[in-house]
Amino acid sequence: MERRKRTSMYDPYREDIVAALEAGKTIIQIYNEIIYPAMNGACEYSGLAYYVNKNGLRYVTENDGYEPVHICAECEHCGKIQRERFDPMSFCKKAEREVLAVVKTSPRWCPLRSGGGEVNA
């Protein structure tokens, strides 16, 4: 008896998903524009996110690719403050908060993130 090959319900849409990711769309946009209408609502957003990350269709970032992220080092609102006897400190003028040195892109509270970011979080 042959074993059935396990396939995902998203496999027929793989090429469309890859093309949309390369075009810069987020997973939520792909879900709303391609997957949800094609499956008549018989799917969940979390399943698509798992499929994308599990199959390596997109590099998993600190926010799992759910939203576009800008880089603080390239931001006009971010700067460095030179401190006496310490390394320079990164600072966001718009949020009036310190950006920790471990942050490589931008912090979750950043007001320029697509989610709107909470400035006082």
N, CA, C and O atoms as a GROMACS GRO file, in nm:
protein
  484
    1MET      N    1   0.083  -0.117   0.000
    1MET     CA    2   0.000   0.000   0.000
    1MET      C    3   0.088   0.125   0.000
    1MET      O    4   0.184   0.134   0.077
    2GLU      N    5   0.056   0.219  -0.087
    2GLU     CA    6   0.135   0.341  -0.098
    2GLU      C    7   0.100   0.439   0.012
    2GLU      O    8  -0.014   0.447   0.057
    3ARG      N    9   0.199   0.511   0.053
    3ARG     CA   10   0.175   0.616   0.151
    3ARG      C   11   0.131   0.742   0.080
    3ARG      O   12   0.182   0.777  -0.026
    4ARG      N   13   0.037   0.809   0.138
    4ARG     CA   14  -0.012   0.933   0.082
    4ARG      C   15   0.087   1.045   0.111
    4ARG      O   16   0.133   1.060   0.225
    5LYS      N   17   0.120   1.123   0.011
    5LYS     CA   18   0.210   1.235   0.030
    5LYS      C   19   0.134   1.346   0.101
    5LYS      O   20   0.025   1.384   0.061
    6ARG      N   21   0.194   1.396   0.207
    6ARG     CA   22   0.130   1.503   0.282
    6ARG      C   23   0.152   1.636   0.209
    6ARG      O   24   0.265   1.674   0.180
    7THR      N   25   0.044   1.703   0.181
    7THR     CA   26   0.052   1.833   0.116
    7THR      C   27  -0.028   1.933   0.198
    7THR      O   28  -0.116   1.897   0.276
    8SER      N   29   0.004   2.056   0.178
    8SER     CA   30  -0.066   2.163   0.248
    8SER      C   31  -0.177   2.218   0.160
    8SER      O   32  -0.171   2.210   0.038
    9MET      N   33  -0.277   2.275   0.224
    9MET     CA   34  -0.385   2.337   0.149
    9MET      C   35  -0.337   2.464   0.078
    9MET      O   36  -0.405   2.515  -0.011
   10TYR      N   37  -0.220   2.514   0.118
   10TYR     CA   38  -0.164   2.635   0.056
   10TYR      C   39  -0.072   2.603  -0.062
   10TYR      O   40  -0.032   2.695  -0.133
   11ASP      N   41  -0.037   2.476  -0.084
   11ASP     CA   42   0.052   2.439  -0.194
   11ASP      C   43   0.006   2.485  -0.332
   11ASP      O   44   0.090   2.528  -0.411
   12PRO      N   45  -0.123   2.479  -0.365
   12PRO     CA   46  -0.164   2.528  -0.497
   12PRO      C   47  -0.140   2.678  -0.518
   12PRO      O   48  -0.135   2.726  -0.632
   13TYR      N   49  -0.125   2.751  -0.409
   13TYR     CA   50  -0.106   2.897  -0.417
   13TYR      C   51   0.038   2.938  -0.390
   13TYR      O   52   0.067   3.056  -0.374
   14ARG      N   53   0.128   2.840  -0.385
   14ARG     CA   54   0.268   2.867  -0.349
   14ARG      C   55   0.332   2.972  -0.439
   14ARG      O   56   0.397   3.064  -0.390
   15GLU      N   57   0.315   2.959  -0.571
   15GLU     CA   58   0.377   3.055  -0.664
   15GLU      C   59   0.322   3.196  -0.643
   15GLU      O   60   0.397   3.293  -0.649
   16ASP      N   61   0.192   3.206  -0.618
   16ASP     CA   62   0.132   3.338  -0.592
   16ASP      C   63   0.185   3.397  -0.461
   16ASP      O   64   0.210   3.517  -0.453
   17ILE      N   65   0.202   3.313  -0.360
   17ILE     CA   66   0.253   3.359  -0.232
   17ILE      C   67   0.396   3.409  -0.246
   17ILE      O   68   0.431   3.516  -0.194
   18VAL      N   69   0.479   3.332  -0.315
   18VAL     CA   70   0.620   3.371  -0.334
   18VAL      C   71   0.630   3.501  -0.413
   18VAL      O   72   0.709   3.589  -0.379
   19ALA      N   73   0.550   3.514  -0.519
   19ALA     CA   74   0.551   3.637  -0.599
   19ALA      C   75   0.509   3.758  -0.516
   19ALA      O   76   0.567   3.865  -0.528
   20ALA      N   77   0.408   3.740  -0.432
   20ALA     CA   78   0.361   3.851  -0.348
   20ALA      C   79   0.465   3.888  -0.242
   20ALA      O   80   0.485   4.006  -0.214
   21LEU      N   81   0.533   3.788  -0.184
   21LEU     CA   82   0.638   3.816  -0.087
   21LEU      C   83   0.754   3.891  -0.151
   21LEU      O   84   0.810   3.984  -0.092
   22GLU      N   85   0.790   3.850  -0.273
   22GLU     CA   86   0.899   3.919  -0.344
   22GLU      C   87   0.860   4.060  -0.383
   22GLU      O   88   0.946   4.147  -0.398
   23ALA      N   89   0.730   4.085  -0.399
   23ALA     CA   90   0.682   4.219  -0.431
   23ALA      C   91   0.676   4.308  -0.307
   23ALA      O   92   0.646   4.427  -0.317
   24GLY      N   93   0.703   4.250  -0.189
   24GLY     CA   94   0.708   4.329  -0.067
   24GLY      C   95   0.581   4.328   0.015
   24GLY      O   96   0.567   4.407   0.109
   25LYS      N   97   0.488   4.240  -0.017
   25LYS     CA   98   0.363   4.234   0.060
   25LYS      C   99   0.386   4.158   0.190
   25LYS      O  100   0.470   4.069   0.199
   26THR      N  101   0.308   4.196   0.291
   26THR     CA  102   0.316   4.126   0.419
   26THR      C  103   0.225   4.004   0.414
   26THR      O  104   0.144   3.989   0.322
   27ILE      N  105   0.239   3.918   0.513
   27ILE     CA  106   0.159   3.796   0.516
   27ILE      C  107   0.011   3.828   0.533
   27ILE      O  108  -0.074   3.761   0.474
   28ILE      N  109  -0.022   3.930   0.611
   28ILE     CA  110  -0.162   3.966   0.630
   28ILE      C  111  -0.223   4.018   0.499
   28ILE      O  112  -0.340   3.992   0.471
   29GLN      N  113  -0.145   4.091   0.420
   29GLN     CA  114  -0.194   4.138   0.290
   29GLN      C  115  -0.217   4.020   0.195
   29GLN      O  116  -0.317   4.017   0.124
   30ILE      N  117  -0.127   3.925   0.195
   30ILE     CA  118  -0.142   3.806   0.109
   30ILE      C  119  -0.266   3.728   0.152
   30ILE      O  120  -0.342   3.681   0.067
   31TYR      N  121  -0.284   3.714   0.282
   31TYR     CA  122  -0.401   3.642   0.332
   31TYR      C  123  -0.530   3.712   0.289
   31TYR      O  124  -0.622   3.646   0.240
   32ASN      N  125  -0.537   3.843   0.305
   32ASN     CA  126  -0.660   3.916   0.272
   32ASN      C  127  -0.687   3.924   0.122
   32ASN      O  128  -0.803   3.920   0.081
   33GLU      N  129  -0.582   3.935   0.040
   33GLU     CA  130  -0.600   3.957  -0.104
   33GLU      C  131  -0.603   3.828  -0.186
   33GLU      O  132  -0.672   3.823  -0.288
   34ILE      N  133  -0.531   3.725  -0.145
   34ILE     CA  134  -0.518   3.604  -0.227
   34ILE      C  135  -0.585   3.483  -0.162
   34ILE      O  136  -0.675   3.422  -0.221
   35ILE      N  137  -0.542   3.447  -0.043
   35ILE     CA  138  -0.581   3.320   0.019
   35ILE      C  139  -0.727   3.319   0.065
   35ILE      O  140  -0.802   3.228   0.030
   36TYR      N  141  -0.768   3.418   0.141
   36TYR     CA  142  -0.905   3.420   0.196
   36TYR      C  143  -1.010   3.416   0.086
   36TYR      O  144  -1.103   3.335   0.095
   37PRO      N  145  -0.999   3.500  -0.020
   37PRO     CA  146  -1.100   3.491  -0.127
   37PRO      C  147  -1.095   3.358  -0.204
   37PRO      O  148  -1.199   3.306  -0.243
   38ALA      N  149  -0.974   3.304  -0.225
   38ALA     CA  150  -0.961   3.181  -0.302
   38ALA      C  151  -1.021   3.061  -0.228
   38ALA      O  152  -1.074   2.969  -0.290
   39MET      N  153  -1.013   3.062  -0.096
   39MET     CA  154  -1.064   2.950  -0.018
   39MET      C  155  -1.201   2.979   0.044
   39MET      O  156  -1.251   2.901   0.125
   40ASN      N  157  -1.260   3.089   0.007
   40ASN     CA  158  -1.392   3.128   0.060
   40ASN      C  159  -1.396   3.127   0.212
   40ASN      O  160  -1.494   3.085   0.272
   41GLY      N  161  -1.290   3.174   0.273
   41GLY     CA  162  -1.285   3.185   0.418
   41GLY      C  163  -1.258   3.057   0.493
   41GLY      O  164  -1.266   3.055   0.616
   42ALA      N  165  -1.226   2.949   0.424
   42ALA     CA  166  -1.203   2.820   0.489
   42ALA      C  167  -1.057   2.802   0.530
   42ALA      O  168  -1.001   2.694   0.514
   43CYS      N  169  -0.997   2.907   0.583
   43CYS     CA  170  -0.858   2.900   0.627
   43CYS      C  171  -0.836   3.006   0.735
   43CYS      O  172  -0.922   3.091   0.758
   44GLU      N  173  -0.721   2.997   0.800
   44GLU     CA  174  -0.689   3.093   0.904
   44GLU      C  175  -0.557   3.160   0.874
   44GLU      O  176  -0.468   3.102   0.810
   45TYR      N  177  -0.544   3.284   0.920
   45TYR     CA  178  -0.424   3.363   0.899
   45TYR      C  179  -0.302   3.295   0.960
   45TYR      O  180  -0.195   3.292   0.899
   46SER      N  181  -0.317   3.240   1.080
   46SER     CA  182  -0.204   3.177   1.148
   46SER      C  183  -0.151   3.056   1.069
   46SER      O  184  -0.031   3.027   1.073
   47GLY      N  185  -0.240   2.986   0.998
   47GLY     CA  186  -0.198   2.873   0.917
   47GLY      C  187  -0.110   2.917   0.801
   47GLY      O  188  -0.012   2.851   0.768
   48LEU      N  189  -0.147   3.028   0.739
   48LEU     CA  190  -0.066   3.082   0.629
   48LEU      C  191   0.070   3.129   0.681
   48LEU      O  192   0.173   3.104   0.618
   49ALA      N  193   0.070   3.197   0.795
   49ALA     CA  194   0.197   3.244   0.853
   49ALA      C  195   0.288   3.126   0.884
   49ALA      O  196   0.408   3.132   0.859
   50TYR      N  197   0.232   3.019   0.939
   50TYR     CA  198   0.310   2.898   0.967
   50TYR      C  199   0.365   2.838   0.838
   50TYR      O  200   0.481   2.798   0.833
   51TYR      N  201   0.281   2.830   0.735
   51TYR     CA  202   0.322   2.773   0.606
   51TYR      C  203   0.440   2.853   0.547
   51TYR      O  204   0.537   2.794   0.500
   52VAL      N  205   0.430   2.984   0.549
   52VAL     CA  206   0.535   3.069   0.492
   52VAL      C  207   0.666   3.050   0.568
   52VAL      O  208   0.772   3.032   0.507
   53ASN      N  209   0.660   3.052   0.701
   53ASN     CA  210   0.782   3.040   0.780
   53ASN      C  211   0.838   2.898   0.779
   53ASN      O  212   0.960   2.881   0.775
   54LYS      N  213   0.753   2.797   0.782
   54LYS     CA  214   0.797   2.657   0.784
   54LYS      C  215   0.865   2.617   0.654
   54LYS      O  216   0.962   2.541   0.656
   55ASN      N  217   0.816   2.668   0.542
   55ASN     CA  218   0.872   2.633   0.412
   55ASN      C  219   0.984   2.726   0.366
   55ASN      O  220   1.034   2.714   0.255
   56GLY      N  221   1.023   2.818   0.451
   56GLY     CA  222   1.134   2.907   0.419
   56GLY      C  223   1.107   2.999   0.302
   56GLY      O  224   1.199   3.035   0.229
   57LEU      N  225   0.982   3.036   0.283
   57LEU     CA  226   0.948   3.126   0.172
   57LEU      C  227   0.995   3.268   0.199
   57LEU      O  228   1.012   3.348   0.107
   58ARG      N  229   1.014   3.299   0.324
   58ARG     CA  230   1.062   3.430   0.362
   58ARG      C  231   1.153   3.415   0.482
   58ARG      O  232   1.130   3.331   0.569
   59TYR      N  233   1.256   3.496   0.486
   59TYR     CA  234   1.345   3.494   0.601
   59TYR      C  235   1.267   3.538   0.724
   59TYR      O  236   1.200   3.641   0.722
   60VAL      N  237   1.276   3.463   0.830
   60VAL     CA  238   1.202   3.495   0.952
   60VAL      C  239   1.276   3.606   1.026
   60VAL      O  240   1.389   3.586   1.072
   61THR      N  241   1.213   3.722   1.036
   61THR     CA  242   1.273   3.836   1.104
   61THR      C  243   1.229   3.837   1.248
   61THR      O  244   1.163   3.744   1.294
   62GLU      N  245   1.265   3.940   1.321
   62GLU     CA  246   1.228   3.946   1.462
   62GLU      C  247   1.078   3.953   1.480
   62GLU      O  248   1.026   3.919   1.586
   63ASN      N  249   1.006   3.998   1.376
   63ASN     CA  250   0.860   4.005   1.387
   63ASN      C  251   0.794   3.902   1.297
   63ASN      O  252   0.676   3.916   1.265
   64ASP      N  253   0.866   3.801   1.255
   64ASP     CA  254   0.817   3.691   1.173
   64ASP      C  255   0.757   3.734   1.040
   64ASP      O  256   0.676   3.662   0.982
   65GLY      N  257   0.796   3.851   0.992
   65GLY     CA  258   0.748   3.895   0.862
   65GLY      C  259   0.604   3.939   0.860
   65GLY      O  260   0.545   3.951   0.753
   66TYR      N  261   0.547   3.965   0.974
   66TYR     CA  262   0.407   4.004   0.977
   66TYR      C  263   0.386   4.150   0.937
   66TYR      O  264   0.277   4.186   0.893
   67GLU      N  265   0.486   4.231   0.951
   67GLU     CA  266   0.474   4.371   0.915
   67GLU      C  267   0.608   4.422   0.865
   67GLU      O  268   0.712   4.374   0.909
   68PRO      N  269   0.607   4.520   0.774
   68PRO     CA  270   0.735   4.574   0.728
   68PRO      C  271   0.804   4.651   0.841
   68PRO      O  272   0.739   4.717   0.922
   69VAL      N  273   0.935   4.642   0.845
   69VAL     CA  274   1.012   4.705   0.951
   69VAL      C  275   1.110   4.803   0.889
   69VAL      O  276   1.177   4.770   0.791
   70HIS      N  277   1.120   4.921   0.945
   70HIS     CA  278   1.222   5.013   0.898
   70HIS      C  279   1.346   4.998   0.986
   70HIS      O  280   1.341   4.933   1.091
   71ILE      N  281   1.455   5.057   0.945
   71ILE     CA  282   1.582   5.046   1.016
   71ILE      C  283   1.607   5.178   1.089
   71ILE      O  284   1.610   5.284   1.027
   72CYS      N  285   1.625   5.172   1.220
   72CYS     CA  286   1.646   5.293   1.300
   72CYS      C  287   1.770   5.371   1.256
   72CYS      O  288   1.771   5.494   1.261
   73ALA      N  289   1.873   5.300   1.213
   73ALA     CA  290   1.997   5.367   1.173
   73ALA      C  291   1.974   5.457   1.051
   73ALA      O  292   2.049   5.552   1.030
   74GLU      N  293   1.870   5.429   0.972
   74GLU     CA  294   1.839   5.509   0.854
   74GLU      C  295   1.725   5.608   0.878
   74GLU      O  296   1.685   5.680   0.786
   75CYS      N  297   1.674   5.614   1.000
   75CYS     CA  298   1.557   5.696   1.032
   75CYS      C  299   1.598   5.840   1.063
   75CYS      O  300   1.700   5.864   1.128
   76GLU      N  301   1.518   5.934   1.016
   76GLU     CA  302   1.547   6.075   1.041
   76GLU      C  303   1.516   6.117   1.185
   76GLU      O  304   1.566   6.219   1.232
   77HIS      N  305   1.434   6.038   1.256
   77HIS     CA  306   1.396   6.071   1.394
   77HIS      C  307   1.492   6.012   1.495
   77HIS      O  308   1.486   6.048   1.613
   78CYS      N  309   1.580   5.922   1.453
   78CYS     CA  310   1.672   5.856   1.545
   78CYS      C  311   1.810   5.918   1.534
   78CYS      O  312   1.854   5.960   1.427
   79GLY      N  313   1.877   5.922   1.647
   79GLY     CA  314   2.012   5.976   1.650
   79GLY      C  315   2.090   5.914   1.763
   79GLY      O  316   2.041   5.827   1.834
   80LYS      N  317   2.213   5.960   1.779
   80LYS     CA  318   2.299   5.909   1.886
   80LYS      C  319   2.335   6.024   1.978
   80LYS      O  320   2.357   6.137   1.934
   81ILE      N  321   2.342   5.993   2.106
   81ILE     CA  322   2.381   6.090   2.207
   81ILE      C  323   2.512   6.042   2.266
   81ILE      O  324   2.522   5.929   2.316
   82GLN      N  325   2.614   6.128   2.262
   82GLN     CA  326   2.744   6.091   2.319
   82GLN      C  327   2.740   6.116   2.469
   82GLN      O  328   2.710   6.227   2.514
   83ARG      N  329   2.770   6.012   2.545
   83ARG     CA  330   2.769   6.023   2.690
   83ARG      C  331   2.911   6.018   2.742
   83ARG      O  332   2.999   5.956   2.682
   84GLU      N  333   2.932   6.082   2.855
   84GLU     CA  334   3.064   6.083   2.917
   84GLU      C  335   3.094   5.945   2.977
   84GLU      O  336   3.010   5.892   3.050
   85ARG      N  337   3.207   5.888   2.950
   85ARG     CA  338   3.254   5.760   3.001
   85ARG      C  339   3.171   5.640   2.957
   85ARG      O  340   3.189   5.531   3.011
   86PHE      N  341   3.082   5.655   2.862
   86PHE     CA  342   3.000   5.545   2.812
   86PHE      C  343   2.999   5.548   2.660
   86PHE      O  344   3.039   5.647   2.598
   87ASP      N  345   2.954   5.438   2.600
   87ASP     CA  346   2.935   5.434   2.455
   87ASP      C  347   2.819   5.525   2.418
   87ASP      O  348   2.735   5.557   2.502
   88PRO      N  349   2.813   5.567   2.292
   88PRO     CA  350   2.699   5.651   2.250
   88PRO      C  351   2.567   5.575   2.266
   88PRO      O  352   2.562   5.453   2.253
   89MET      N  353   2.461   5.649   2.295
   89MET     CA  354   2.329   5.590   2.316
   89MET      C  355   2.239   5.628   2.198
   89MET      O  356   2.233   5.745   2.160
   90SER      N  357   2.170   5.531   2.140
   90SER     CA  358   2.074   5.559   2.034
   90SER      C  359   1.945   5.609   2.098
   90SER      O  360   1.905   5.562   2.205
   91PHE      N  361   1.882   5.706   2.032
   91PHE     CA  362   1.766   5.771   2.090
   91PHE      C  363   1.666   5.805   1.980
   91PHE      O  364   1.705   5.854   1.874
   92CYS      N  365   1.537   5.779   2.004
   92CYS     CA  366   1.431   5.815   1.911
   92CYS      C  367   1.369   5.946   1.958
   92CYS      O  368   1.310   5.952   2.066
   93LYS      N  369   1.382   6.051   1.877
   93LYS     CA  370   1.329   6.183   1.915
   93LYS      C  371   1.176   6.185   1.910
   93LYS      O  372   1.112   6.253   1.991
   94LYS      N  373   1.118   6.112   1.815
   94LYS     CA  374   0.973   6.113   1.801
   94LYS      C  375   0.905   6.048   1.922
   94LYS      O  376   0.805   6.100   1.971
   95ALA      N  377   0.958   5.937   1.969
   95ALA     CA  378   0.900   5.867   2.083
   95ALA      C  379   0.961   5.910   2.216
   95ALA      O  380   0.908   5.878   2.322
   96GLU      N  381   1.072   5.984   2.209
   96GLU     CA  382   1.146   6.027   2.327
   96GLU      C  383   1.184   5.908   2.414
   96GLU      O  384   1.164   5.908   2.536
   97ARG      N  385   1.242   5.806   2.349
   97ARG     CA  386   1.285   5.685   2.418
   97ARG      C  387   1.421   5.639   2.368
   97ARG      O  388   1.461   5.669   2.255
   98GLU      N  389   1.491   5.567   2.453
   98GLU     CA  390   1.618   5.508   2.415
   98GLU      C  391   1.594   5.383   2.332
   98GLU      O  392   1.505   5.304   2.363
   99VAL      N  393   1.674   5.366   2.226
   99VAL     CA  394   1.671   5.244   2.146
   99VAL      C  395   1.789   5.159   2.192
   99VAL      O  396   1.905   5.198   2.177
  100LEU      N  397   1.758   5.044   2.250
  100LEU     CA  398   1.862   4.959   2.305
  100LEU      C  399   1.960   4.912   2.197
  100LEU      O  400   1.923   4.898   2.081
  101ALA      N  401   2.083   4.888   2.237
  101ALA     CA  402   2.188   4.848   2.143
  101ALA      C  403   2.161   4.711   2.080
  101ALA      O  404   2.213   4.683   1.972
  102VAL      N  405   2.084   4.626   2.144
  102VAL     CA  406   2.057   4.493   2.091
  102VAL      C  407   1.957   4.496   1.975
  102VAL      O  408   1.942   4.396   1.904
  103VAL      N  409   1.888   4.607   1.955
  103VAL     CA  410   1.788   4.618   1.848
  103VAL      C  411   1.861   4.640   1.716
  103VAL      O  412   1.935   4.736   1.700
  104LYS      N  413   1.839   4.548   1.621
  104LYS     CA  414   1.906   4.557   1.492
  104LYS      C  415   1.823   4.632   1.387
  104LYS      O  416   1.880   4.694   1.297
  105THR      N  417   1.692   4.626   1.396
  105THR     CA  418   1.606   4.695   1.299
  105THR      C  419   1.538   4.813   1.367
  105THR      O  420   1.589   4.925   1.362
  106SER      N  421   1.424   4.789   1.430
  106SER     CA  422   1.356   4.891   1.507
  106SER      C  423   1.277   4.823   1.618
  106SER      O  424   1.234   4.709   1.602
  107PRO      N  425   1.258   4.892   1.731
  107PRO     CA  426   1.185   4.830   1.841
  107PRO      C  427   1.036   4.818   1.812
  107PRO      O  428   0.983   4.887   1.725
  108ARG      N  429   0.969   4.730   1.883
  108ARG     CA  430   0.825   4.708   1.861
  108ARG      C  431   0.742   4.832   1.889
  108ARG      O  432   0.637   4.850   1.828
  109TRP      N  433   0.786   4.918   1.978
  109TRP     CA  434   0.710   5.038   2.012
  109TRP      C  435   0.729   5.152   1.913
  109TRP      O  436   0.670   5.258   1.930
  110CYS      N  437   0.810   5.132   1.812
  110CYS     CA  438   0.844   5.239   1.718
  110CYS      C  439   0.717   5.295   1.651
  110CYS      O  440   0.637   5.217   1.598
  111PRO      N  441   0.698   5.427   1.651
  111PRO     CA  442   0.578   5.486   1.591
  111PRO      C  443   0.574   5.476   1.438
  111PRO      O  444   0.468   5.498   1.379
  112LEU      N  445   0.684   5.443   1.374
  112LEU     CA  446   0.687   5.434   1.228
  112LEU      C  447   0.658   5.294   1.177
  112LEU      O  448   0.654   5.273   1.055
  113ARG      N  449   0.636   5.199   1.265
  113ARG     CA  450   0.598   5.065   1.221
  113ARG      C  451   0.458   5.067   1.165
  113ARG      O  452   0.377   5.153   1.201
  114SER      N  453   0.428   4.973   1.076
  114SER     CA  454   0.297   4.972   1.011
  114SER      C  455   0.182   4.949   1.107
  114SER      O  456   0.070   4.990   1.080
  115GLY      N  457   0.210   4.884   1.220
  115GLY     CA  458   0.106   4.860   1.320
  115GLY      C  459   0.070   4.984   1.399
  115GLY      O  460  -0.022   4.982   1.480
  116GLY      N  461   0.143   5.093   1.376
  116GLY     CA  462   0.113   5.216   1.445
  116GLY      C  463   0.199   5.238   1.568
  116GLY      O  464   0.218   5.352   1.612
  117GLY      N  465   0.252   5.131   1.625
  117GLY     CA  466   0.341   5.142   1.739
  117GLY      C  467   0.282   5.222   1.853
  117GLY      O  468   0.214   5.323   1.831
  118GLU      N  469   0.308   5.180   1.973
  118GLU     CA  470   0.262   5.254   2.089
  118GLU      C  471   0.380   5.332   2.143
  118GLU      O  472   0.479   5.273   2.188
  119VAL      N  473   0.370   5.464   2.140
  119VAL     CA  474   0.480   5.548   2.183
  119VAL      C  475   0.503   5.537   2.333
  119VAL      O  476   0.618   5.540   2.378
  120ASN      N  477   0.399   5.523   2.410
  120ASN     CA  478   0.412   5.519   2.556
  120ASN      C  479   0.414   5.378   2.613
  120ASN      O  480   0.393   5.361   2.733
  121ALA      N  481   0.440   5.278   2.530
  121ALA     CA  482   0.438   5.140   2.579
  121ALA      C  483   0.558   5.111   2.665
  121ALA      O  484   0.572   4.999   2.715
   0.00000   0.00000   0.00000
